[in-house]
mmCIF file of N, CA and C in Angstrom:
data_model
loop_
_atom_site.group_PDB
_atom_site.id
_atom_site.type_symbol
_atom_site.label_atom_id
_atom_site.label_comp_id
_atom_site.label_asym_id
_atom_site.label_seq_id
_atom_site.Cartn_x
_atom_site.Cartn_y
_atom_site.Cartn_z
ATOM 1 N N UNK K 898 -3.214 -6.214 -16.920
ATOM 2 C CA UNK K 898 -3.360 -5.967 -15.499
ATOM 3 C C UNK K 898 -2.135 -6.532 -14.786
ATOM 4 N N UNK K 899 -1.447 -5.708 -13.837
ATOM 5 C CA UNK K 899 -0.542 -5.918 -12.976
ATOM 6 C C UNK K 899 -0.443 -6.632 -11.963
ATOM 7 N N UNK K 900 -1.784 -7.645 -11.385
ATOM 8 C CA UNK K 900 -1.989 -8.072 -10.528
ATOM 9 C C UNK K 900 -1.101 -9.388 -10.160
ATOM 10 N N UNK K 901 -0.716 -9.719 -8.782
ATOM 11 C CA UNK K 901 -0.165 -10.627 -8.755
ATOM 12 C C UNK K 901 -1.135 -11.977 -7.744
ATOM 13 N N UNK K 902 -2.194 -11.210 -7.859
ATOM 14 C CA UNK K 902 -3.426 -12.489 -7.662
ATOM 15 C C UNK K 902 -4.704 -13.201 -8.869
ATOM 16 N N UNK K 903 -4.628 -14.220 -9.021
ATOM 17 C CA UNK K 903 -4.747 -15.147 -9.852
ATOM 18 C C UNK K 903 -6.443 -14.723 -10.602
ATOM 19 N N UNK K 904 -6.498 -14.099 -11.749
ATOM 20 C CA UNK K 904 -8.055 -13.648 -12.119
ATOM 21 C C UNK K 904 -9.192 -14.273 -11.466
ATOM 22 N N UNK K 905 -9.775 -13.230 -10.955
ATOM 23 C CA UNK K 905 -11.498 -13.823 -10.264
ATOM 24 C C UNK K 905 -11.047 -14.233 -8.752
ATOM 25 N N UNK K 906 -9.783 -13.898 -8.124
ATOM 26 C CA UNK K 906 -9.757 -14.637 -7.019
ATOM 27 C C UNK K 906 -9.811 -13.395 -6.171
ATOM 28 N N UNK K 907 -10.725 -13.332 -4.543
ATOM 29 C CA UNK K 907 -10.708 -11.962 -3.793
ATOM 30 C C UNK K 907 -9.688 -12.848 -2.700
ATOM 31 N N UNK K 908 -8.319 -11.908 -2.638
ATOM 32 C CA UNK K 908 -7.286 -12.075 -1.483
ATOM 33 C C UNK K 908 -8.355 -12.091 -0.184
ATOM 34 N N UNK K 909 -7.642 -12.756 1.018
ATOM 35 C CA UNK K 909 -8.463 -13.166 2.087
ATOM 36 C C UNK K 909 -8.102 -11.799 3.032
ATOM 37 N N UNK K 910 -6.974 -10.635 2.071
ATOM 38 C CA UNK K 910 -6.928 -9.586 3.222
ATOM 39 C C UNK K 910 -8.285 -8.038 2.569
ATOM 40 N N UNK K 911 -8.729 -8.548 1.683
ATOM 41 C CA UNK K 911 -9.965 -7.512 1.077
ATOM 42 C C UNK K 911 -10.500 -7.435 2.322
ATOM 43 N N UNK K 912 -10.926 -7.935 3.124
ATOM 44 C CA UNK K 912 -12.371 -8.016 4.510
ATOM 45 C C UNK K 912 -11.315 -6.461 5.121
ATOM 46 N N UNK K 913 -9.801 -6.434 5.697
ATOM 47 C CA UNK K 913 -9.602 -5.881 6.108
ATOM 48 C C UNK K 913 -9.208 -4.513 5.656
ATOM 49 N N UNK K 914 -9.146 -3.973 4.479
ATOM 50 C CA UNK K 914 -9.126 -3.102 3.870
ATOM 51 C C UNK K 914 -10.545 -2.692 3.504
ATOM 52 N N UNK K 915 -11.493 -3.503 3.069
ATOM 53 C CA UNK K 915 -12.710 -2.788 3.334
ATOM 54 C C UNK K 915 -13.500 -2.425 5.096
ATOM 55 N N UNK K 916 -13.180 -2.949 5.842
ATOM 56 C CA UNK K 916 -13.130 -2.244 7.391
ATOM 57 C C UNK K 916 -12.720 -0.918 7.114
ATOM 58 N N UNK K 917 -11.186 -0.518 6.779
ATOM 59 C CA UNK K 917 -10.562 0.482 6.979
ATOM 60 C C UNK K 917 -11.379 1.483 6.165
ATOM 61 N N UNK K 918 -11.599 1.144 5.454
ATOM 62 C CA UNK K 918 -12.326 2.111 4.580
ATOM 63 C C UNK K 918 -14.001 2.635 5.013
ATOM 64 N N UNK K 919 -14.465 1.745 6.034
ATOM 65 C CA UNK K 919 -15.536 1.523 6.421
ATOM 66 C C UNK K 919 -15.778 2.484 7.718
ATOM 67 N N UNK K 920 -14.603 2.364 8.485
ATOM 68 C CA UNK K 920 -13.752 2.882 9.486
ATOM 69 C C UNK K 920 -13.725 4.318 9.865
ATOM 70 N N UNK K 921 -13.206 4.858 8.777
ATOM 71 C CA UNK K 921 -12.511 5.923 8.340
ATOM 72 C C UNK K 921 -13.201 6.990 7.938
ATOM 73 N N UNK K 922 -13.959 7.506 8.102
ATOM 74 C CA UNK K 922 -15.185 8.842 7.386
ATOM 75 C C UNK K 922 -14.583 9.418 6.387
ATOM 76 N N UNK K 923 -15.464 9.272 4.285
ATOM 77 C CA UNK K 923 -14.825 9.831 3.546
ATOM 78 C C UNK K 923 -13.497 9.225 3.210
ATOM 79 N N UNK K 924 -13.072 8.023 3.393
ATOM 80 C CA UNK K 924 -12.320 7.427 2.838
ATOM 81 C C UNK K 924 -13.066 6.705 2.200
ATOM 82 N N UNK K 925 -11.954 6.413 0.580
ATOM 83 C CA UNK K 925 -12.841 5.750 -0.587
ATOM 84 C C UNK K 925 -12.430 4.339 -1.211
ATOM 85 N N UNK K 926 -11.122 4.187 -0.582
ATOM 86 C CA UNK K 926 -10.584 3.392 -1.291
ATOM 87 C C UNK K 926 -8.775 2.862 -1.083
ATOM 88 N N UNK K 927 -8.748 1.494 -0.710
ATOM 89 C CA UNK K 927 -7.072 1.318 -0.559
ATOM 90 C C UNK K 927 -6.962 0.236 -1.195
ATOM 91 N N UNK K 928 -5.873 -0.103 -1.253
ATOM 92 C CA UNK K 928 -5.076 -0.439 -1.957
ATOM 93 C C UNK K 928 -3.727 -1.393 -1.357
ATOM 94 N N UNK K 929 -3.421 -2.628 -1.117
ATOM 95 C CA UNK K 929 -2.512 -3.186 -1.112
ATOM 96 C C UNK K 929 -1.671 -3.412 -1.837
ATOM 97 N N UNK K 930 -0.192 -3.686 -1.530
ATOM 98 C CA UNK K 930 1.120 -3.830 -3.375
ATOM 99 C C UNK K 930 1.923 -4.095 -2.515
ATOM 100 N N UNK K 931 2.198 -5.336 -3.609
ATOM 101 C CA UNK K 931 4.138 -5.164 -3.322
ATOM 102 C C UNK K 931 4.854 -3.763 -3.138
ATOM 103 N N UNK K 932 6.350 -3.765 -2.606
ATOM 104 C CA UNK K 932 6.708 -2.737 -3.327
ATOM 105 C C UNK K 932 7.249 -2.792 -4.260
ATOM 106 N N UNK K 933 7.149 -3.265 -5.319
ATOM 107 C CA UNK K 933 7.326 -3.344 -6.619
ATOM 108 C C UNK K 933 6.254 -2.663 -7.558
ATOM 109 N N UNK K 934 5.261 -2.808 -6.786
ATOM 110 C CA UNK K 934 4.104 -2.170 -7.593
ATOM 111 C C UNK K 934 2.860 -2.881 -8.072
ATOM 112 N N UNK K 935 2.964 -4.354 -7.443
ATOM 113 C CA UNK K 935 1.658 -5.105 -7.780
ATOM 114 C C UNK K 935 0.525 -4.988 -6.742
ATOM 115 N N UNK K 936 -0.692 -5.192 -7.595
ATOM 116 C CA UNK K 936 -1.922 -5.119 -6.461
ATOM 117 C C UNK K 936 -1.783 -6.702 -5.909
ATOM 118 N N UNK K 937 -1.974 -6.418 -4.144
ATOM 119 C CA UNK K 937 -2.024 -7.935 -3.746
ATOM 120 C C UNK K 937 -3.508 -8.205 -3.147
ATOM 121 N N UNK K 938 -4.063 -6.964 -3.027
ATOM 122 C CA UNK K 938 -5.708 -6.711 -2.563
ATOM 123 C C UNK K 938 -6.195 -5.362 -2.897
ATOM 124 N N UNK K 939 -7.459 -5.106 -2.547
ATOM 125 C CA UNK K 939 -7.809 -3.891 -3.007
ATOM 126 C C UNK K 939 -9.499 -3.918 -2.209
ATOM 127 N N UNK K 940 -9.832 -2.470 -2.270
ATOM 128 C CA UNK K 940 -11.174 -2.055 -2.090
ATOM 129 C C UNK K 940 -11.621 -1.013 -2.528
ATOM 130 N N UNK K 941 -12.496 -0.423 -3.004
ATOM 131 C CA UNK K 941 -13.115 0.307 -3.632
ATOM 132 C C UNK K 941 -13.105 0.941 -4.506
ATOM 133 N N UNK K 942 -12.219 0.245 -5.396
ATOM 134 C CA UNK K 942 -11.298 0.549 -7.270
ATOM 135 C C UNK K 942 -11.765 -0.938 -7.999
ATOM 136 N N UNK K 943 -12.040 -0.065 -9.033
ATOM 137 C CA UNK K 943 -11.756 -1.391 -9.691
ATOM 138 C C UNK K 943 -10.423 -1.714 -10.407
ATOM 139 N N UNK K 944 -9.957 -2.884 -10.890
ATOM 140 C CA UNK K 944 -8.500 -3.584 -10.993
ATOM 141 C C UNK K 944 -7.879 -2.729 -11.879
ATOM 142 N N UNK K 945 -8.092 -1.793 -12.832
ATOM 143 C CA UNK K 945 -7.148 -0.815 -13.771
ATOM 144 C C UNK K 945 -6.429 0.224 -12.925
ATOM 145 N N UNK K 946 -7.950 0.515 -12.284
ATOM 146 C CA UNK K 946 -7.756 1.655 -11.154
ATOM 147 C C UNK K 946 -6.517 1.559 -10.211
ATOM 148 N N UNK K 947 -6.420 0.381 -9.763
ATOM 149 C CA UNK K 947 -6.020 -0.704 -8.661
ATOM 150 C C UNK K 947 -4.482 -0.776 -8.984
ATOM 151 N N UNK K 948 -4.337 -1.121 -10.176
ATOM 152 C CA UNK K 948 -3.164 -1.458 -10.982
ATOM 153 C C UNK K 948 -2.266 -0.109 -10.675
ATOM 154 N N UNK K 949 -3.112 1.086 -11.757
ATOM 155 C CA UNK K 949 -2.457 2.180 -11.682
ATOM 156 C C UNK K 949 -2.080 2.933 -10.117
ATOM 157 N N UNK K 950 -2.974 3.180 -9.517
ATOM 158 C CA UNK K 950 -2.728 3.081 -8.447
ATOM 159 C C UNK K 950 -1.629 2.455 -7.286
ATOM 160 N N UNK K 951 -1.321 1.297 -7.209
ATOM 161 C CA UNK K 951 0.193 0.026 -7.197
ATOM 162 C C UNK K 951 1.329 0.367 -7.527
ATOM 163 N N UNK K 952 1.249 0.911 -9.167
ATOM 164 C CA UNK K 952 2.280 1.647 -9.532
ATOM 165 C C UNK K 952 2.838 2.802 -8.876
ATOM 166 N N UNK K 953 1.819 3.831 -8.973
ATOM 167 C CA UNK K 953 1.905 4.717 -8.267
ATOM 168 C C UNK K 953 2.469 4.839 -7.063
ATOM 169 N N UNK K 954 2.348 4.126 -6.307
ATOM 170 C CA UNK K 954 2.140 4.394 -4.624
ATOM 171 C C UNK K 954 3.722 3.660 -4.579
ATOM 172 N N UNK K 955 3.878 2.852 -5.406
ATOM 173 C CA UNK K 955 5.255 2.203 -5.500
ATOM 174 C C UNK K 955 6.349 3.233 -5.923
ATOM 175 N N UNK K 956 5.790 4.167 -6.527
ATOM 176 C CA UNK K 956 6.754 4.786 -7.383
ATOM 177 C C UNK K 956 6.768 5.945 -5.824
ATOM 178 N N UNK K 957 6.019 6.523 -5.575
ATOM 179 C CA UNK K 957 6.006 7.209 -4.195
ATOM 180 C C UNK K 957 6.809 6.802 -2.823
ATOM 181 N N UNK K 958 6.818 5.594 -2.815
ATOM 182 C CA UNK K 958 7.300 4.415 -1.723
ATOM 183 C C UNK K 958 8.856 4.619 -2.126
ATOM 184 N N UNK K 959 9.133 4.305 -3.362
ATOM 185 C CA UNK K 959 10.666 4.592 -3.237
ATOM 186 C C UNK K 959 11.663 5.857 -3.282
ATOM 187 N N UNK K 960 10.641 6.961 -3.812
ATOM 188 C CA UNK K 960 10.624 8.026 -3.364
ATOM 189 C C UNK K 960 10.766 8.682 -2.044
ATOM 190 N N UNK K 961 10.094 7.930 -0.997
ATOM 191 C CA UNK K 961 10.381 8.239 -0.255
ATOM 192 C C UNK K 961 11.869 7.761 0.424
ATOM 193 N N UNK K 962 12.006 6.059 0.253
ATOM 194 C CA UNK K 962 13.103 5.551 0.459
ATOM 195 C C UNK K 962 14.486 6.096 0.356
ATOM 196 N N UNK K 963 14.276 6.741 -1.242
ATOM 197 C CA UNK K 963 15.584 7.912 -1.514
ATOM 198 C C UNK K 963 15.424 8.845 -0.641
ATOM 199 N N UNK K 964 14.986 9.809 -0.462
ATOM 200 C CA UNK K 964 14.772 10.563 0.660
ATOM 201 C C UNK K 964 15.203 10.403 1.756
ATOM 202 N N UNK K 965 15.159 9.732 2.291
ATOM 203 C CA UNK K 965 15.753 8.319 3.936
ATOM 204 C C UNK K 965 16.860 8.314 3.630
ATOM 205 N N UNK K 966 17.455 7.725 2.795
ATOM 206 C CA UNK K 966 18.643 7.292 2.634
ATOM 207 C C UNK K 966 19.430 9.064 2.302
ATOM 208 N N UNK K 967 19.238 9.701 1.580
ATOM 209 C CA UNK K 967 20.100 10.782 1.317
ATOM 210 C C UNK K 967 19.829 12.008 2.443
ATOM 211 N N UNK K 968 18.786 12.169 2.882
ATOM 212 C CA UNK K 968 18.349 13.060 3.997
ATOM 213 C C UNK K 968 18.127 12.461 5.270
ATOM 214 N N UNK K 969 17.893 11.428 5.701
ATOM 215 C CA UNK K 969 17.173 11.158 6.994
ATOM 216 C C UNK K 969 18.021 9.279 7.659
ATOM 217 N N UNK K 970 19.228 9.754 7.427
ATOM 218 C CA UNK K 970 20.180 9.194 8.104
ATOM 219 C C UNK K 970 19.724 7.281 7.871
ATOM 220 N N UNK K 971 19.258 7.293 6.662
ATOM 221 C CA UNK K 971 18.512 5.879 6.189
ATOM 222 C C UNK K 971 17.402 5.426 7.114
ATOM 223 N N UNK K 972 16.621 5.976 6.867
ATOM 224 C CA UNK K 972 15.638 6.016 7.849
ATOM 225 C C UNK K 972 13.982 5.195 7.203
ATOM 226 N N UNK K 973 13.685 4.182 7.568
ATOM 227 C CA UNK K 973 12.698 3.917 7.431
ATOM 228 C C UNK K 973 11.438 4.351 6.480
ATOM 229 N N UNK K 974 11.100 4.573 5.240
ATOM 230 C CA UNK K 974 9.755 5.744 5.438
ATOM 231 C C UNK K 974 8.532 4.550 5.849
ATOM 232 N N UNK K 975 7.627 5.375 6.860
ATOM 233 C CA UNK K 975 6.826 5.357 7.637
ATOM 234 C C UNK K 975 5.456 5.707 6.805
ATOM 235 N N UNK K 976 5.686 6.968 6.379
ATOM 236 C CA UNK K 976 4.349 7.161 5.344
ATOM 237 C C UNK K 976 4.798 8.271 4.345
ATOM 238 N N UNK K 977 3.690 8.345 3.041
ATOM 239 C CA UNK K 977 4.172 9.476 2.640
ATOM 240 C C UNK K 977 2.622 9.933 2.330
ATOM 241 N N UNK K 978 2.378 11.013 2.366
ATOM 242 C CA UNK K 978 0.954 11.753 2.165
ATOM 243 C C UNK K 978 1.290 12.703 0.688
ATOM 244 N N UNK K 979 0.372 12.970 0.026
ATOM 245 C CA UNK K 979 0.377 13.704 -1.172
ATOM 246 C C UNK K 979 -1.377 14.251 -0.585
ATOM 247 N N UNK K 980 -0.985 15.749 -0.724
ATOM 248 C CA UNK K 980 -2.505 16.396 -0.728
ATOM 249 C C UNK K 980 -2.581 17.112 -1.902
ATOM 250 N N UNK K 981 -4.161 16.461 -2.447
ATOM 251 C CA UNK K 981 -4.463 17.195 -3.458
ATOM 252 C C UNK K 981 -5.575 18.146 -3.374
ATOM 253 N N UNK K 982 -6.534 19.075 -4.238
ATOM 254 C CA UNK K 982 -7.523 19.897 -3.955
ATOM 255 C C UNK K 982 -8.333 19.312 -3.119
ATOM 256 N N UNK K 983 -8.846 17.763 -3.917
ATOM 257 C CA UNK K 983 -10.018 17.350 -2.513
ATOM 258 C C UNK K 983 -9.716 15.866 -2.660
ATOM 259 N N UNK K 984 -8.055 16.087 -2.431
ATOM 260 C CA UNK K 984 -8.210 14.148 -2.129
ATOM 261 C C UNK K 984 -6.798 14.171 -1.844
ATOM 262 N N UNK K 985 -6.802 12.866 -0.648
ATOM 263 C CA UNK K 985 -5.595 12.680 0.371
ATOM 264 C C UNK K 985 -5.127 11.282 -0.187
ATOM 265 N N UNK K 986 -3.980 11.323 -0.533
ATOM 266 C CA UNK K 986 -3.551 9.908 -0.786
ATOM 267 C C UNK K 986 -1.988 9.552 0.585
ATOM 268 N N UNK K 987 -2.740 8.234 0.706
ATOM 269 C CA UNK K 987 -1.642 7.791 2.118
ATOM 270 C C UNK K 987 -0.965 6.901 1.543
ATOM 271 N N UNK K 988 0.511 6.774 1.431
ATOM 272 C CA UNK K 988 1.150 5.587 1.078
ATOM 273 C C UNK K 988 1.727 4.996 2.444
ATOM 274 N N UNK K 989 1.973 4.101 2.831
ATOM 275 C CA UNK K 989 2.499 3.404 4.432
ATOM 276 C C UNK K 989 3.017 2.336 4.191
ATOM 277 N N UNK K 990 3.982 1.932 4.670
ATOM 278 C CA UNK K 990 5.027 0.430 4.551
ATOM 279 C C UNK K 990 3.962 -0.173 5.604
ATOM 280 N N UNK K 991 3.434 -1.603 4.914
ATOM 281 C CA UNK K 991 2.568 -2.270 5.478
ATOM 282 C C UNK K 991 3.259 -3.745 5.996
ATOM 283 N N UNK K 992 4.867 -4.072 5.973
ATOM 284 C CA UNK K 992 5.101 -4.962 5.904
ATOM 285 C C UNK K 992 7.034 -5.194 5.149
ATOM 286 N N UNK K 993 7.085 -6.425 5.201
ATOM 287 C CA UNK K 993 8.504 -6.353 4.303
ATOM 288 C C UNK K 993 8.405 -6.640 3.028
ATOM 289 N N UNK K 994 8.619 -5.524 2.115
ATOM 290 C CA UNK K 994 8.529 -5.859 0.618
ATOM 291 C C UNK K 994 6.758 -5.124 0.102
ATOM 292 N N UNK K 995 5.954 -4.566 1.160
ATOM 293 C CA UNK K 995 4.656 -4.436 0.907
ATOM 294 C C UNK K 995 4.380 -3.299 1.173
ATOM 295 N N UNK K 996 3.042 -2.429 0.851
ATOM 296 C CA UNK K 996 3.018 -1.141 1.124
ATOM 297 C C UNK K 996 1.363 -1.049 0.808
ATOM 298 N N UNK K 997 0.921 -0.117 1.815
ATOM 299 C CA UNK K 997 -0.840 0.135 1.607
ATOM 300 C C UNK K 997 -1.022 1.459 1.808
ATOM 301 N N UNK K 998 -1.704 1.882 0.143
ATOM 302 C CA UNK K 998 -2.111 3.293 -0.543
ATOM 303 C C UNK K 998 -3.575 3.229 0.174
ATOM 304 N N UNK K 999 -4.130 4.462 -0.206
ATOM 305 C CA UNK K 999 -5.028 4.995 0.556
ATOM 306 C C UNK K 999 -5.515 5.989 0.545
ATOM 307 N N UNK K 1000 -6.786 6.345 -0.326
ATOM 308 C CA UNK K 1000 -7.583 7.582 -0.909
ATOM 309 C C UNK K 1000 -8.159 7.584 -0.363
ATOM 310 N N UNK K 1001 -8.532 9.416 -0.072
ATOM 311 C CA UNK K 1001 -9.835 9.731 1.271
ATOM 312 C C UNK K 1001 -9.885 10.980 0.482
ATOM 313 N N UNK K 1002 -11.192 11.492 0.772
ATOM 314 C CA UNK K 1002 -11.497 12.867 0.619
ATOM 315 C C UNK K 1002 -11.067 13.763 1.494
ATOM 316 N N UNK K 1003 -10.921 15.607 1.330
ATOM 317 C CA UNK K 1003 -10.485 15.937 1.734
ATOM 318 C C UNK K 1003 -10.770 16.420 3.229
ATOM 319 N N UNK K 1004 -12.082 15.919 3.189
ATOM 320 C CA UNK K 1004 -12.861 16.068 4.357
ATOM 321 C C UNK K 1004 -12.051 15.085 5.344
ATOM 322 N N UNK K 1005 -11.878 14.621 5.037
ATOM 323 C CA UNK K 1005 -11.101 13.010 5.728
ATOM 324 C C UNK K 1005 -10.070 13.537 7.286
ATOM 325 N N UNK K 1006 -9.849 12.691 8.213
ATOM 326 C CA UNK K 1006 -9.309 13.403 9.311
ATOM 327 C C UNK K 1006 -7.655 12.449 8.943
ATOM 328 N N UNK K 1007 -7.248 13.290 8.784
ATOM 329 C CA UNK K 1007 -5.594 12.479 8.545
ATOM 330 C C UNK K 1007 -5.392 12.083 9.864
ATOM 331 N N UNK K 1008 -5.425 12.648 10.889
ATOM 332 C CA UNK K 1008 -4.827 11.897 12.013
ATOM 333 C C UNK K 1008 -5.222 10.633 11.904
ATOM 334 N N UNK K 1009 -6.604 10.665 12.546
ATOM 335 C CA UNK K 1009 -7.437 9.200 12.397
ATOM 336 C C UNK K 1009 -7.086 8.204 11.343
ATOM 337 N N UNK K 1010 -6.958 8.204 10.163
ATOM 338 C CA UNK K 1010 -6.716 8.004 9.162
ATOM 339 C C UNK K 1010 -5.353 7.646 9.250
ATOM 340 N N UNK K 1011 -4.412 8.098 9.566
ATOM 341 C CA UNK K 1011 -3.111 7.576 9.768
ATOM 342 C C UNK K 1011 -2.765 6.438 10.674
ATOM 343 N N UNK K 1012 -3.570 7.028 11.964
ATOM 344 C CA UNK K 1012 -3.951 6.319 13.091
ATOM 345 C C UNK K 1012 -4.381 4.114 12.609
ATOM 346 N N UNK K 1013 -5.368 4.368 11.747
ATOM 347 C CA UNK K 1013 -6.171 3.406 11.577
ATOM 348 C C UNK K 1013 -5.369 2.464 10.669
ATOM 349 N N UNK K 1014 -4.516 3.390 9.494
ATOM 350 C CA UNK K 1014 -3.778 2.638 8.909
ATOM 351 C C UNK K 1014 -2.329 2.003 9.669
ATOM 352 N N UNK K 1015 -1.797 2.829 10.799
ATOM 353 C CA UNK K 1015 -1.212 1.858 11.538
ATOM 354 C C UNK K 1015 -1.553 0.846 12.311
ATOM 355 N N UNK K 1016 -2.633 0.827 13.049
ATOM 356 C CA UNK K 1016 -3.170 -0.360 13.614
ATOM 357 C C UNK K 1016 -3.535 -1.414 12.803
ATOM 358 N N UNK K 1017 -4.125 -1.204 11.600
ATOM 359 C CA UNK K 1017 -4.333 -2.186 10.350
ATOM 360 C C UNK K 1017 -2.995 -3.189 10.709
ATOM 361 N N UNK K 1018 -2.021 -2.515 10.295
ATOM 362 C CA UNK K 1018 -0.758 -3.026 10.136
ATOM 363 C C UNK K 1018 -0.006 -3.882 10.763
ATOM 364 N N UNK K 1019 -0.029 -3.235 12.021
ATOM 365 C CA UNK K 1019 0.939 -3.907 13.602
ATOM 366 C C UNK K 1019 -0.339 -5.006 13.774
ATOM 367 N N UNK K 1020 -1.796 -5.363 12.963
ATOM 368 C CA UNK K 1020 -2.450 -6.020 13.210
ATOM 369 C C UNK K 1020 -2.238 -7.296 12.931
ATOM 370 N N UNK K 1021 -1.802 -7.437 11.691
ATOM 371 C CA UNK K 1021 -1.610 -8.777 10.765
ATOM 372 C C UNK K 1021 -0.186 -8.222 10.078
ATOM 373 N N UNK K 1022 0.817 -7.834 10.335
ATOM 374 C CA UNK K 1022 2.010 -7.255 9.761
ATOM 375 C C UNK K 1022 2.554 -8.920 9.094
ATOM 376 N N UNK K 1023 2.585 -9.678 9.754
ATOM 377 C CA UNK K 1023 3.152 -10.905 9.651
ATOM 378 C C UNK K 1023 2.453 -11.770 7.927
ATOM 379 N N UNK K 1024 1.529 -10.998 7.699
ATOM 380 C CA UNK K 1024 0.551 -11.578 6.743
ATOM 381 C C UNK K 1024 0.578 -10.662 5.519
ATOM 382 N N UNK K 1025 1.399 -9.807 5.844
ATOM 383 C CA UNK K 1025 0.976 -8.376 4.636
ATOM 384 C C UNK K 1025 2.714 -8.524 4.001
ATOM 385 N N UNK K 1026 3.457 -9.504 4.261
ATOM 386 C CA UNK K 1026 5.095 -9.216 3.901
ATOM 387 C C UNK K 1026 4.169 -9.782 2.597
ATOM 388 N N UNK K 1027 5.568 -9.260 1.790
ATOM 389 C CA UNK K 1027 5.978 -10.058 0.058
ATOM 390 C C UNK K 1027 7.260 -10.270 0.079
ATOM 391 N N UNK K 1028 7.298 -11.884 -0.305
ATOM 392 C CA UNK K 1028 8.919 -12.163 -0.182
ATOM 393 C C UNK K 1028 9.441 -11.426 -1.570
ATOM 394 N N UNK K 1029 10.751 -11.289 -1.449
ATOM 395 C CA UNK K 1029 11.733 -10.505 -2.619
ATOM 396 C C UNK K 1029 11.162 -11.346 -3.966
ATOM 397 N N UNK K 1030 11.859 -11.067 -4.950
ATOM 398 C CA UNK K 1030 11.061 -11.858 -6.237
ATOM 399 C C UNK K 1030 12.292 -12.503 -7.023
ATOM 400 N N UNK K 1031 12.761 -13.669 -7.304
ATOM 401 C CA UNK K 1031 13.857 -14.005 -8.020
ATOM 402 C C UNK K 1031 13.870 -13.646 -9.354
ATOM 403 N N UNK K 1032 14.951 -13.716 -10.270
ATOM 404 C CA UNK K 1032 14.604 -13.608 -11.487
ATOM 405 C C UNK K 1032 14.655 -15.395 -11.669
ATOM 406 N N UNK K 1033 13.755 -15.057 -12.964
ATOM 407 C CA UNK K 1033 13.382 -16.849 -13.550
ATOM 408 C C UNK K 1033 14.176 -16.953 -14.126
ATOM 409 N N UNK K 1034 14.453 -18.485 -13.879
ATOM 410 C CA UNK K 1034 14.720 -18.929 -14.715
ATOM 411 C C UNK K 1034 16.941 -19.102 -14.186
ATOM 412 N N UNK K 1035 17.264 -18.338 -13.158
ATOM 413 C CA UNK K 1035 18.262 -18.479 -12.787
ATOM 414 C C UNK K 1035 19.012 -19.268 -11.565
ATOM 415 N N UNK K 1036 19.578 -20.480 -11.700
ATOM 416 C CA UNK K 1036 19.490 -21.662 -11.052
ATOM 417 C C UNK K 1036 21.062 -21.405 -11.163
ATOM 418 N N UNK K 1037 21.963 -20.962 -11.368
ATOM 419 C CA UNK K 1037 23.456 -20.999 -11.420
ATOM 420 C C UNK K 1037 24.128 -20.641 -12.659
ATOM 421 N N UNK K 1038 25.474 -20.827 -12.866
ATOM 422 C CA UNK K 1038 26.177 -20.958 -14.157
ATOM 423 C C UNK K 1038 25.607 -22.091 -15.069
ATOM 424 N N UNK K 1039 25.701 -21.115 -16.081
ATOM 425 C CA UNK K 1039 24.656 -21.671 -17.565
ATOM 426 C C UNK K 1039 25.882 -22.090 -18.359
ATOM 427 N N UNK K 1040 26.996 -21.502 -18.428
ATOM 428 C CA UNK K 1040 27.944 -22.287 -19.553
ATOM 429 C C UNK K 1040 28.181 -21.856 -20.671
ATOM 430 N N UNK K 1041 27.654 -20.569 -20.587
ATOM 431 C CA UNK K 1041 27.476 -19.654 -22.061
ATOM 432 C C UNK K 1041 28.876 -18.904 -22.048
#
C-alpha cells in the first residue's frame, strides 16, 4: 500500500471528504494525494482502491500539467474530468504539492460537483499542501 499515513490511522481531513461526498448526489467516493501519488485521506474506497486510484489521478494531474505548459501558456491545471459510460472522475489541485480525485455517477451534476470541490478547497487550502519530498539520506558531499 502506497499510503503515506501511518496503518490504522483516519487523517483528521476524512470528516471533510466524507461531507463532500455526502453533499454531492451520486457521488461515491474521493480521494486525497500528494501529487506524487500517495493517499493522504480517503472516503468511500477501500485503501487498494485508494492507492490505485492516487496513482491514477497523479498520473492525470501531470498530464494535465504537460498540457499547461506546452498548450496553455503554463497555466495552472485547475481540474481535469475523464467521462466514462456511467462514471465521472474529477481530478482538482487541492493545494501545493496535493490534489483531490473524485468519483460520481453519471447521474451526478458536474457543475455542482465541481462547484463543491472548489469550496472544499479555498476552505482549508492551507491544510491540504504536501511539502516537496527530499531524497534520503542526502545531507551534502559524501566523498565518493
Amino acid at each position: 500500500m502506497a499510503t503515506d499515513m501511518p496503518s490504522g490511522q483516519v487523517s483528521d481531513l476524512d470528516w471533510l471528504l466524507s461531507g463532500l461526498v455526502q453533499r454531492v448526489p451520486y457521488t461515491r467516493s474521493a480521494v486525497l494525494l500528494s501529487a506524487d501519488g500517495l493517499v493522504k485521506s480517503l472516503h468511500g474506497m477501500d485503501p487498494d482502491s485508494a492507492d490505485h486510484m492516487a496513482a491514477l489521478a497523479a498520473g492525470l494531474y501531470s498530464l494535465g500539467r504537460s498540457a499547461g505548459a506546452r498548450f496553455g501558456d503554463n497555466g495552472e491545471v485547475r481540474q481535469v474530468v475523464v467521462e466514462l459510460d456511467s462514471t465521472l472522475l474529477f481530478v482538482a489541485t487541492a493545494g501545493s504539492g496535493t490534489c483531490l480525485a473524485v468519483l460520481a455517477g453519471r447521474s451526478a451534476d458536474a457543475a455542482v460537483l465541481g462547484y463543491e470541490m472548489t469550496m472544499l478547497v479555498k476552505s482549508v487550502r492551507p491544510y491540504l499542501m504536501t511539502p516537496t519530498r527530499q531524497a534520503a539520506g542526502v545531507t551534502g558531499a559524501t566523498g565518493l
